[in-house]
Structure formats: C-alpha cells, structure tokens
mmCIF file of N, CA, C and O and ligand atoms in Angstrom:
data_model
loop_
_atom_site.group_PDB
_atom_site.id
_atom_site.type_symbol
_atom_site.label_atom_id
_atom_site.label_comp_id
_atom_site.label_asym_id
_atom_site.label_seq_id
_atom_site.Cartn_x
_atom_site.Cartn_y
_atom_site.Cartn_z
ATOM 1 N N MET V 1 86.188 53.086 2.172
ATOM 2 C CA MET V 1 86.911 54.176 1.175
ATOM 3 C C MET V 1 85.594 54.871 0.539
ATOM 4 O O MET V 1 84.146 53.975 0.505
ATOM 5 N N ASP V 2 84.632 55.787 0.528
ATOM 6 C CA ASP V 2 84.021 56.585 -0.025
ATOM 7 C C ASP V 2 84.487 56.889 -1.217
ATOM 8 O O ASP V 2 84.859 58.337 -1.087
ATOM 9 N N TYR V 3 84.538 56.624 -2.636
ATOM 10 C CA TYR V 3 84.599 56.646 -3.251
ATOM 11 C C TYR V 3 84.135 57.670 -4.068
ATOM 12 O O TYR V 3 84.540 58.609 -4.957
ATOM 13 N N GLY V 4 82.677 57.913 -3.670
ATOM 14 C CA GLY V 4 82.287 58.873 -4.541
ATOM 15 C C GLY V 4 82.261 60.689 -3.880
ATOM 16 O O GLY V 4 82.513 61.032 -4.783
ATOM 17 N N LEU V 5 83.206 61.018 -2.532
ATOM 18 C CA LEU V 5 83.687 61.424 -1.850
ATOM 19 C C LEU V 5 84.951 61.754 -2.342
ATOM 20 O O LEU V 5 85.252 62.998 -3.213
ATOM 21 N N ILE V 6 86.408 60.476 -3.119
ATOM 22 C CA ILE V 6 87.503 60.649 -3.523
ATOM 23 C C ILE V 6 87.133 61.620 -5.019
ATOM 24 O O ILE V 6 87.557 62.126 -5.287
ATOM 25 N N GLY V 7 85.940 61.165 -5.163
ATOM 26 C CA GLY V 7 85.391 61.762 -7.029
ATOM 27 C C GLY V 7 85.124 63.226 -6.981
ATOM 28 O O GLY V 7 85.979 63.884 -7.605
ATOM 29 N N LYS V 8 84.842 63.134 -5.552
ATOM 30 C CA LYS V 8 83.800 64.794 -5.051
ATOM 31 C C LYS V 8 85.544 65.941 -5.236
ATOM 32 O O LYS V 8 85.400 66.977 -5.661
ATOM 33 N N ILE V 9 86.416 65.391 -4.167
ATOM 34 C CA ILE V 9 87.962 66.495 -3.427
ATOM 35 C C ILE V 9 88.146 66.318 -4.589
ATOM 36 O O ILE V 9 88.689 67.477 -5.389
ATOM 37 N N GLU V 10 88.297 65.087 -5.893
ATOM 38 C CA GLU V 10 89.455 65.385 -7.278
ATOM 39 C C GLU V 10 89.043 66.749 -7.881
ATOM 40 O O GLU V 10 89.834 67.335 -8.865
ATOM 41 N N LYS V 11 87.395 66.387 -8.128
ATOM 42 C CA LYS V 11 86.992 67.387 -9.180
ATOM 43 C C LYS V 11 86.948 69.138 -8.715
ATOM 44 O O LYS V 11 87.315 70.049 -8.959
ATOM 45 N N ALA V 12 86.695 69.168 -6.639
ATOM 46 C CA ALA V 12 87.071 70.389 -6.440
ATOM 47 C C ALA V 12 88.398 70.976 -6.569
ATOM 48 O O ALA V 12 88.384 72.293 -6.869
ATOM 49 N N LYS V 13 89.002 69.987 -6.697
ATOM 50 C CA LYS V 13 90.878 70.224 -7.071
ATOM 51 C C LYS V 13 91.091 70.830 -8.432
ATOM 52 O O LYS V 13 91.548 72.346 -8.108
ATOM 53 N N ARG V 14 90.299 70.232 -9.618
ATOM 54 C CA ARG V 14 90.128 70.730 -10.835
ATOM 55 C C ARG V 14 89.077 72.284 -10.962
ATOM 56 O O ARG V 14 89.895 73.042 -11.120
ATOM 57 N N TYR V 15 88.526 71.878 -10.410
ATOM 58 C CA TYR V 15 87.201 73.142 -10.236
ATOM 59 C C TYR V 15 88.336 74.119 -9.788
ATOM 60 O O TYR V 15 87.859 75.706 -9.921
ATOM 61 N N ALA V 16 89.079 74.775 -8.238
ATOM 62 C CA ALA V 16 89.193 75.588 -7.689
ATOM 63 C C ALA V 16 90.381 76.090 -8.751
ATOM 64 O O ALA V 16 90.546 77.464 -8.828
ATOM 65 N N GLU V 17 91.086 75.563 -9.632
ATOM 66 C CA GLU V 17 92.083 76.088 -10.428
ATOM 67 C C GLU V 17 91.280 76.683 -11.521
ATOM 68 O O GLU V 17 91.627 77.170 -12.415
ATOM 69 N N GLU V 18 89.556 76.542 -12.079
ATOM 70 C CA GLU V 18 89.027 77.021 -13.454
ATOM 71 C C GLU V 18 88.447 78.412 -13.014
ATOM 72 O O GLU V 18 87.525 77.990 -12.183
ATOM 73 N N ARG V 19 88.771 78.840 -12.098
ATOM 74 C CA ARG V 19 88.132 80.350 -11.959
ATOM 75 C C ARG V 19 86.982 81.068 -12.614
ATOM 76 O O ARG V 19 86.411 81.366 -11.841
ATOM 77 N N ASP V 20 87.452 80.567 -14.153
ATOM 78 C CA ASP V 20 86.120 81.517 -14.467
ATOM 79 C C ASP V 20 85.072 80.743 -14.265
ATOM 80 O O ASP V 20 84.028 81.061 -15.153
ATOM 81 N N ARG V 21 84.939 79.625 -14.218
ATOM 82 C CA ARG V 21 83.659 79.203 -13.769
ATOM 83 C C ARG V 21 82.781 79.198 -12.571
ATOM 84 O O ARG V 21 81.657 79.323 -12.234
ATOM 85 N N ILE V 22 83.674 80.147 -11.787
ATOM 86 C CA ILE V 22 82.686 81.311 -10.611
ATOM 87 C C ILE V 22 82.692 82.624 -11.028
ATOM 88 O O ILE V 22 83.657 83.659 -11.841
ATOM 89 N N GLU V 23 81.743 83.808 -10.216
ATOM 90 C CA GLU V 23 81.119 84.719 -11.058
ATOM 91 C C GLU V 23 80.451 85.116 -9.483
ATOM 92 O O GLU V 23 79.033 84.924 -9.563
ATOM 93 N N PHE V 24 81.295 85.945 -9.445
ATOM 94 C CA PHE V 24 80.775 86.712 -7.631
ATOM 95 C C PHE V 24 79.478 87.775 -8.588
ATOM 96 O O PHE V 24 79.272 88.018 -9.335
ATOM 97 N N LEU V 25 78.304 87.671 -7.837
ATOM 98 C CA LEU V 25 77.250 88.058 -7.642
ATOM 99 C C LEU V 25 77.418 89.341 -7.303
ATOM 100 O O LEU V 25 76.912 90.619 -7.426
ATOM 101 N N GLU V 26 77.060 89.468 -6.167
ATOM 102 C CA GLU V 26 77.223 90.445 -4.713
ATOM 103 C C GLU V 26 78.409 90.183 -3.503
ATOM 104 O O GLU V 26 78.795 88.710 -2.947
ATOM 105 N N PHE V 27 78.577 91.030 -3.153
ATOM 106 C CA PHE V 27 79.599 90.445 -1.723
ATOM 107 C C PHE V 27 79.648 91.774 -1.252
ATOM 108 O O PHE V 27 79.661 93.274 -1.401
ATOM 109 N N THR V 28 80.134 91.154 0.713
ATOM 110 C CA THR V 28 80.509 93.272 0.911
ATOM 111 C C THR V 28 81.838 92.836 2.039
ATOM 112 O O THR V 28 82.026 91.723 3.082
ATOM 113 N N VAL V 29 82.839 93.501 2.188
ATOM 114 C CA VAL V 29 84.361 92.943 2.953
ATOM 115 C C VAL V 29 84.702 94.017 3.481
ATOM 116 O O VAL V 29 83.939 95.454 3.342
ATOM 117 N N THR V 30 84.718 93.807 4.707
ATOM 118 C CA THR V 30 85.940 95.280 5.378
ATOM 119 C C THR V 30 86.903 94.868 4.917
ATOM 120 O O THR V 30 87.922 93.624 5.029
ATOM 121 N N PHE V 31 87.721 96.055 4.272
ATOM 122 C CA PHE V 31 88.826 96.062 3.679
ATOM 123 C C PHE V 31 89.943 96.942 5.141
ATOM 124 O O PHE V 31 89.675 97.789 5.246
ATOM 125 N N LYS V 32 90.484 95.916 5.538
ATOM 126 C CA LYS V 32 91.146 96.638 7.018
ATOM 127 C C LYS V 32 92.736 98.066 6.438
ATOM 128 O O LYS V 32 93.373 96.932 5.708
ATOM 129 N N GLY V 33 92.640 98.921 5.449
ATOM 130 C CA GLY V 33 93.310 99.880 5.343
ATOM 131 C C GLY V 33 94.738 100.546 6.320
ATOM 132 O O GLY V 33 94.273 99.781 7.568
ATOM 133 N N GLU V 34 95.544 101.445 5.651
ATOM 134 C CA GLU V 34 96.369 101.298 6.298
ATOM 135 C C GLU V 34 96.564 102.232 7.561
ATOM 136 O O GLU V 34 96.945 102.281 8.966
ATOM 137 N N ASN V 35 95.228 103.213 7.741
ATOM 138 C CA ASN V 35 94.006 103.957 8.421
ATOM 139 C C ASN V 35 92.887 103.768 9.850
ATOM 140 O O ASN V 35 93.221 103.376 10.300
ATOM 141 N N ASN V 36 92.484 103.293 8.557
ATOM 142 C CA ASN V 36 90.633 102.569 8.451
ATOM 143 C C ASN V 36 90.562 101.401 7.983
ATOM 144 O O ASN V 36 91.186 101.598 6.904
ATOM 145 N N ASP V 37 89.642 100.820 8.872
ATOM 146 C CA ASP V 37 88.142 100.450 8.029
ATOM 147 C C ASP V 37 88.204 100.967 6.998
ATOM 148 O O ASP V 37 86.967 101.731 7.341
ATOM 149 N N HIS V 38 87.684 100.164 5.802
ATOM 150 C CA HIS V 38 86.800 100.347 4.571
ATOM 151 C C HIS V 38 85.430 99.068 4.404
ATOM 152 O O HIS V 38 85.755 98.109 4.411
ATOM 153 N N THR V 39 84.866 99.619 3.995
ATOM 154 C CA THR V 39 83.571 98.495 3.630
ATOM 155 C C THR V 39 83.232 98.551 1.933
ATOM 156 O O THR V 39 83.158 100.025 1.601
ATOM 157 N N VAL V 40 83.974 97.657 1.340
ATOM 158 C CA VAL V 40 84.027 97.366 0.375
ATOM 159 C C VAL V 40 82.981 96.594 0.159
ATOM 160 O O VAL V 40 82.384 95.520 0.622
ATOM 161 N N THR V 41 81.698 97.016 -1.060
ATOM 162 C CA THR V 41 80.359 96.100 -1.652
ATOM 163 C C THR V 41 80.798 96.234 -3.072
ATOM 164 O O THR V 41 81.063 96.467 -4.509
ATOM 165 N N TYR V 42 80.153 94.473 -3.802
ATOM 166 C CA TYR V 42 80.025 94.565 -4.785
ATOM 167 C C TYR V 42 78.575 94.398 -5.659
ATOM 168 O O TYR V 42 78.883 92.863 -4.754
ATOM 169 N N ARG V 43 78.197 94.511 -6.070
ATOM 170 C CA ARG V 43 76.601 93.967 -6.709
ATOM 171 C C ARG V 43 76.393 94.644 -8.372
ATOM 172 O O ARG V 43 76.386 95.245 -8.242
ATOM 173 N N ALA V 44 75.861 93.201 -8.631
ATOM 174 C CA ALA V 44 75.994 92.941 -10.223
ATOM 175 C C ALA V 44 76.921 94.566 -10.980
ATOM 176 O O ALA V 44 76.496 94.826 -11.470
ATOM 177 N N GLY V 45 78.480 93.773 -10.913
ATOM 178 C CA GLY V 45 78.920 94.173 -11.714
ATOM 179 C C GLY V 45 79.381 95.676 -11.213
ATOM 180 O O GLY V 45 80.076 96.190 -11.979
ATOM 181 N N GLN V 46 79.088 96.158 -10.414
ATOM 182 C CA GLN V 46 79.587 98.127 -9.534
ATOM 183 C C GLN V 46 79.933 97.444 -7.989
ATOM 184 O O GLN V 46 79.438 97.085 -7.189
ATOM 185 N N TRP V 47 80.813 98.374 -8.444
ATOM 186 C CA TRP V 47 81.696 98.516 -7.004
ATOM 187 C C TRP V 47 81.310 99.688 -5.914
ATOM 188 O O TRP V 47 80.906 100.796 -6.505
ATOM 189 N N HIS V 48 81.413 99.583 -4.731
ATOM 190 C CA HIS V 48 81.375 100.778 -4.100
ATOM 191 C C HIS V 48 82.268 100.808 -2.877
ATOM 192 O O HIS V 48 82.690 99.341 -2.437
ATOM 193 N N CYS V 49 83.094 101.940 -2.380
ATOM 194 C CA CYS V 49 83.788 102.170 -1.375
ATOM 195 C C CYS V 49 83.385 102.750 -0.659
ATOM 196 O O CYS V 49 83.039 104.027 -1.264
ATOM 197 N N ASN V 50 83.792 102.950 0.847
ATOM 198 C CA ASN V 50 82.817 103.938 1.141
ATOM 199 C C ASN V 50 84.104 105.074 1.687
ATOM 200 O O ASN V 50 84.069 106.049 2.599
ATOM 201 N N CYS V 51 85.584 104.803 1.227
ATOM 202 C CA CYS V 51 86.562 105.807 1.713
ATOM 203 C C CYS V 51 86.678 107.037 0.325
ATOM 204 O O CYS V 51 85.596 107.048 -0.532
ATOM 205 N N ASP V 52 87.161 108.069 0.822
ATOM 206 C CA ASP V 52 86.977 109.540 0.583
ATOM 207 C C ASP V 52 87.415 109.259 -1.076
ATOM 208 O O ASP V 52 86.903 110.048 -2.175
ATOM 209 N N PHE V 53 88.217 108.985 -1.310
ATOM 210 C CA PHE V 53 89.108 108.723 -3.061
ATOM 211 C C PHE V 53 87.671 108.372 -3.964
ATOM 212 O O PHE V 53 87.339 108.412 -4.961
ATOM 213 N N PHE V 54 87.044 106.618 -3.207
ATOM 214 C CA PHE V 54 86.108 106.442 -4.086
ATOM 215 C C PHE V 54 85.300 107.277 -4.167
ATOM 216 O O PHE V 54 84.677 107.387 -5.972
ATOM 217 N N GLN V 55 84.739 108.143 -3.703
ATOM 218 C CA GLN V 55 83.173 109.169 -3.517
ATOM 219 C C GLN V 55 83.869 109.927 -4.531
ATOM 220 O O GLN V 55 83.081 110.453 -5.544
ATOM 221 N N THR V 56 85.225 110.309 -5.318
ATOM 222 C CA THR V 56 85.251 111.888 -6.157
ATOM 223 C C THR V 56 85.645 110.268 -7.286
ATOM 224 O O THR V 56 85.314 111.346 -8.518
ATOM 225 N N ARG V 57 87.006 109.622 -7.179
ATOM 226 C CA ARG V 57 87.258 108.901 -8.570
ATOM 227 C C ARG V 57 86.157 107.394 -9.013
ATOM 228 O O ARG V 57 86.430 107.157 -10.010
ATOM 229 N N GLY V 58 85.466 106.744 -8.050
ATOM 230 C CA GLY V 58 84.830 105.758 -8.588
ATOM 231 C C GLY V 58 85.618 104.645 -8.257
ATOM 232 O O GLY V 58 84.956 103.267 -8.991
ATOM 233 N N ARG V 59 86.870 104.705 -8.095
ATOM 234 C CA ARG V 59 87.985 103.708 -7.714
ATOM 235 C C ARG V 59 88.594 103.758 -7.171
ATOM 236 O O ARG V 59 88.761 105.028 -6.296
ATOM 237 N N CYS V 60 88.994 103.103 -6.294
ATOM 238 C CA CYS V 60 89.595 103.061 -4.937
ATOM 239 C C CYS V 60 90.959 101.870 -4.798
ATOM 240 O O CYS V 60 91.016 100.888 -5.309
ATOM 241 N N SER V 61 92.025 102.358 -4.142
ATOM 242 C CA SER V 61 92.768 100.962 -3.704
ATOM 243 C C SER V 61 92.341 99.684 -3.582
ATOM 244 O O SER V 61 92.883 98.976 -3.398
ATOM 245 N N HIS V 62 91.251 100.197 -2.506
ATOM 246 C CA HIS V 62 90.803 98.450 -1.962
ATOM 247 C C HIS V 62 89.901 98.241 -3.163
ATOM 248 O O HIS V 62 90.029 96.821 -3.308
ATOM 249 N N THR V 63 89.149 98.874 -3.390
ATOM 250 C CA THR V 63 88.351 97.730 -4.961
ATOM 251 C C THR V 63 89.754 97.140 -5.942
ATOM 252 O O THR V 63 89.173 96.178 -6.585
ATOM 253 N N MET V 64 90.453 98.035 -6.256
ATOM 254 C CA MET V 64 91.454 97.469 -7.293
ATOM 255 C C MET V 64 92.366 96.566 -6.440
ATOM 256 O O MET V 64 92.220 95.709 -7.494
ATOM 257 N N ALA V 65 92.518 96.267 -5.606
ATOM 258 C CA ALA V 65 92.842 95.228 -4.838
ATOM 259 C C ALA V 65 91.572 94.034 -4.742
ATOM 260 O O ALA V 65 92.263 92.690 -5.001
ATOM 261 N N MET V 66 90.633 94.382 -4.480
ATOM 262 C CA MET V 66 89.601 92.891 -4.562
ATOM 263 C C MET V 66 89.739 92.240 -6.145
ATOM 264 O O MET V 66 89.507 91.639 -6.447
ATOM 265 N N GLU V 67 89.540 93.500 -7.212
ATOM 266 C CA GLU V 67 89.593 92.814 -8.272
ATOM 267 C C GLU V 67 90.580 92.160 -8.966
ATOM 268 O O GLU V 67 90.928 91.180 -9.787
ATOM 269 N N THR V 68 92.244 92.661 -8.391
ATOM 270 C CA THR V 68 93.005 91.821 -8.305
ATOM 271 C C THR V 68 92.864 90.178 -7.726
ATOM 272 O O THR V 68 93.619 88.774 -8.073
ATOM 273 N N ILE V 69 92.350 90.226 -6.844
ATOM 274 C CA ILE V 69 92.457 89.645 -5.797
ATOM 275 C C ILE V 69 91.145 87.992 -6.181
ATOM 276 O O ILE V 69 92.334 86.749 -6.590
ATOM 277 N N LEU V 70 90.382 88.500 -7.198
ATOM 278 C CA LEU V 70 89.163 88.047 -7.808
ATOM 279 C C LEU V 70 89.218 88.276 -9.291
ATOM 280 O O LEU V 70 88.260 87.711 -10.121
ATOM 281 N N GLU V 71 89.906 88.223 -9.575
ATOM 282 C CA GLU V 71 90.148 88.211 -11.371
ATOM 283 C C GLU V 71 89.989 87.823 -11.671
ATOM 284 O O GLU V 71 90.006 86.082 -11.552
ATOM 285 N N GLY V 72 88.552 87.323 -12.618
ATOM 286 C CA GLY V 72 88.286 86.310 -13.969
ATOM 287 C C GLY V 72 87.201 86.065 -12.829
ATOM 288 O O GLY V 72 86.463 85.237 -14.260
ATOM 289 N N MET V 73 86.636 87.249 -11.399
ATOM 290 C CA MET V 73 85.608 86.233 -11.047
ATOM 291 C C MET V 73 84.157 87.359 -11.344
ATOM 292 O O MET V 73 83.396 87.475 -10.756
ATOM 293 N N VAL V 74 85.010 88.733 -11.019
ATOM 294 C CA VAL V 74 84.144 89.701 -11.341
ATOM 295 C C VAL V 74 84.502 90.713 -11.837
ATOM 296 O O VAL V 74 85.400 91.060 -12.758
ATOM 297 N N GLU V 75 83.223 91.842 -12.244
ATOM 298 C CA GLU V 75 83.482 92.622 -13.855
ATOM 299 C C GLU V 75 84.988 93.927 -13.451
ATOM 300 O O GLU V 75 84.996 94.987 -11.467
ATOM 301 N N ILE V 76 85.968 94.529 -13.747
ATOM 302 C CA ILE V 76 86.937 95.535 -13.177
ATOM 303 C C ILE V 76 85.913 96.319 -13.481
ATOM 304 O O ILE V 76 85.229 96.895 -14.285
ATOM 305 N N ALA V 77 85.896 97.510 -12.239
ATOM 306 C CA ALA V 77 85.745 99.034 -12.295
ATOM 307 C C ALA V 77 85.828 99.041 -13.900
ATOM 308 O O ALA V 77 87.212 99.341 -13.974
ATOM 309 N N ARG V 78 84.886 100.597 -14.194
ATOM 310 C CA ARG V 78 85.832 101.355 -15.238
ATOM 311 C C ARG V 78 86.385 102.984 -14.409
ATOM 312 O O ARG V 78 85.289 103.425 -14.376
ATOM 313 N N ALA V 79 87.009 103.083 -15.161
ATOM 314 C CA ALA V 79 87.913 104.587 -14.138
ATOM 315 C C ALA V 79 87.253 105.534 -14.750
ATOM 316 O O ALA V 79 86.793 105.462 -15.849
ATOM 317 N N GLY V 80 86.777 106.765 -13.932
ATOM 318 C CA GLY V 80 85.864 107.808 -14.459
ATOM 319 C C GLY V 80 84.108 108.039 -14.743
ATOM 320 O O GLY V 80 83.667 107.215 -14.594
HETATM 321 ZN ZN1 LIG C 1 88.641 102.388 -1.236
#
C-alpha cells in the first residue's frame, strides 16, 4: 500500500470540492454552438468570443455558459 498516494487522493477529493482554491488565469476553448463552433478565450479576467453577438454586447451565451460552468474560478463579465 502506498499510503503517501492514498493521502494525496483523499486530499484531491477534498480540493475538488473547494472550487475557490482555483483561479483560472487564461484558457481557450472551442464552444460547439447550435450553428457554428466558437472560440472563447479568457485572460486576466477578460472574456472574448468570436461570435457576432459578443462583438456588440461584450457578453454572449457562450461566455455566460462558461461563467456558470466555472463559477467561483473565473471573474464574471460586466455587461456594457
Ligand atoms: Zn459567443
């Protein structure tokens, strides 16, 4: 038995439930929309999406979905 590893597994389970320990700094995802794929990026608290809606509103269904998925680990975009 690797007790060291068992301890780490237990710690990982606890950490995985403590989302506020994690803060995303940057990432890029391909978001499969209903019609097209979109590229959503997040860097230093700033969201970006290449869909048309985002270009005029600074927020869109793709970035808002990501905010929900990553709640507590990313900053929420400000509309307008
Ligand atoms: Zn979008």
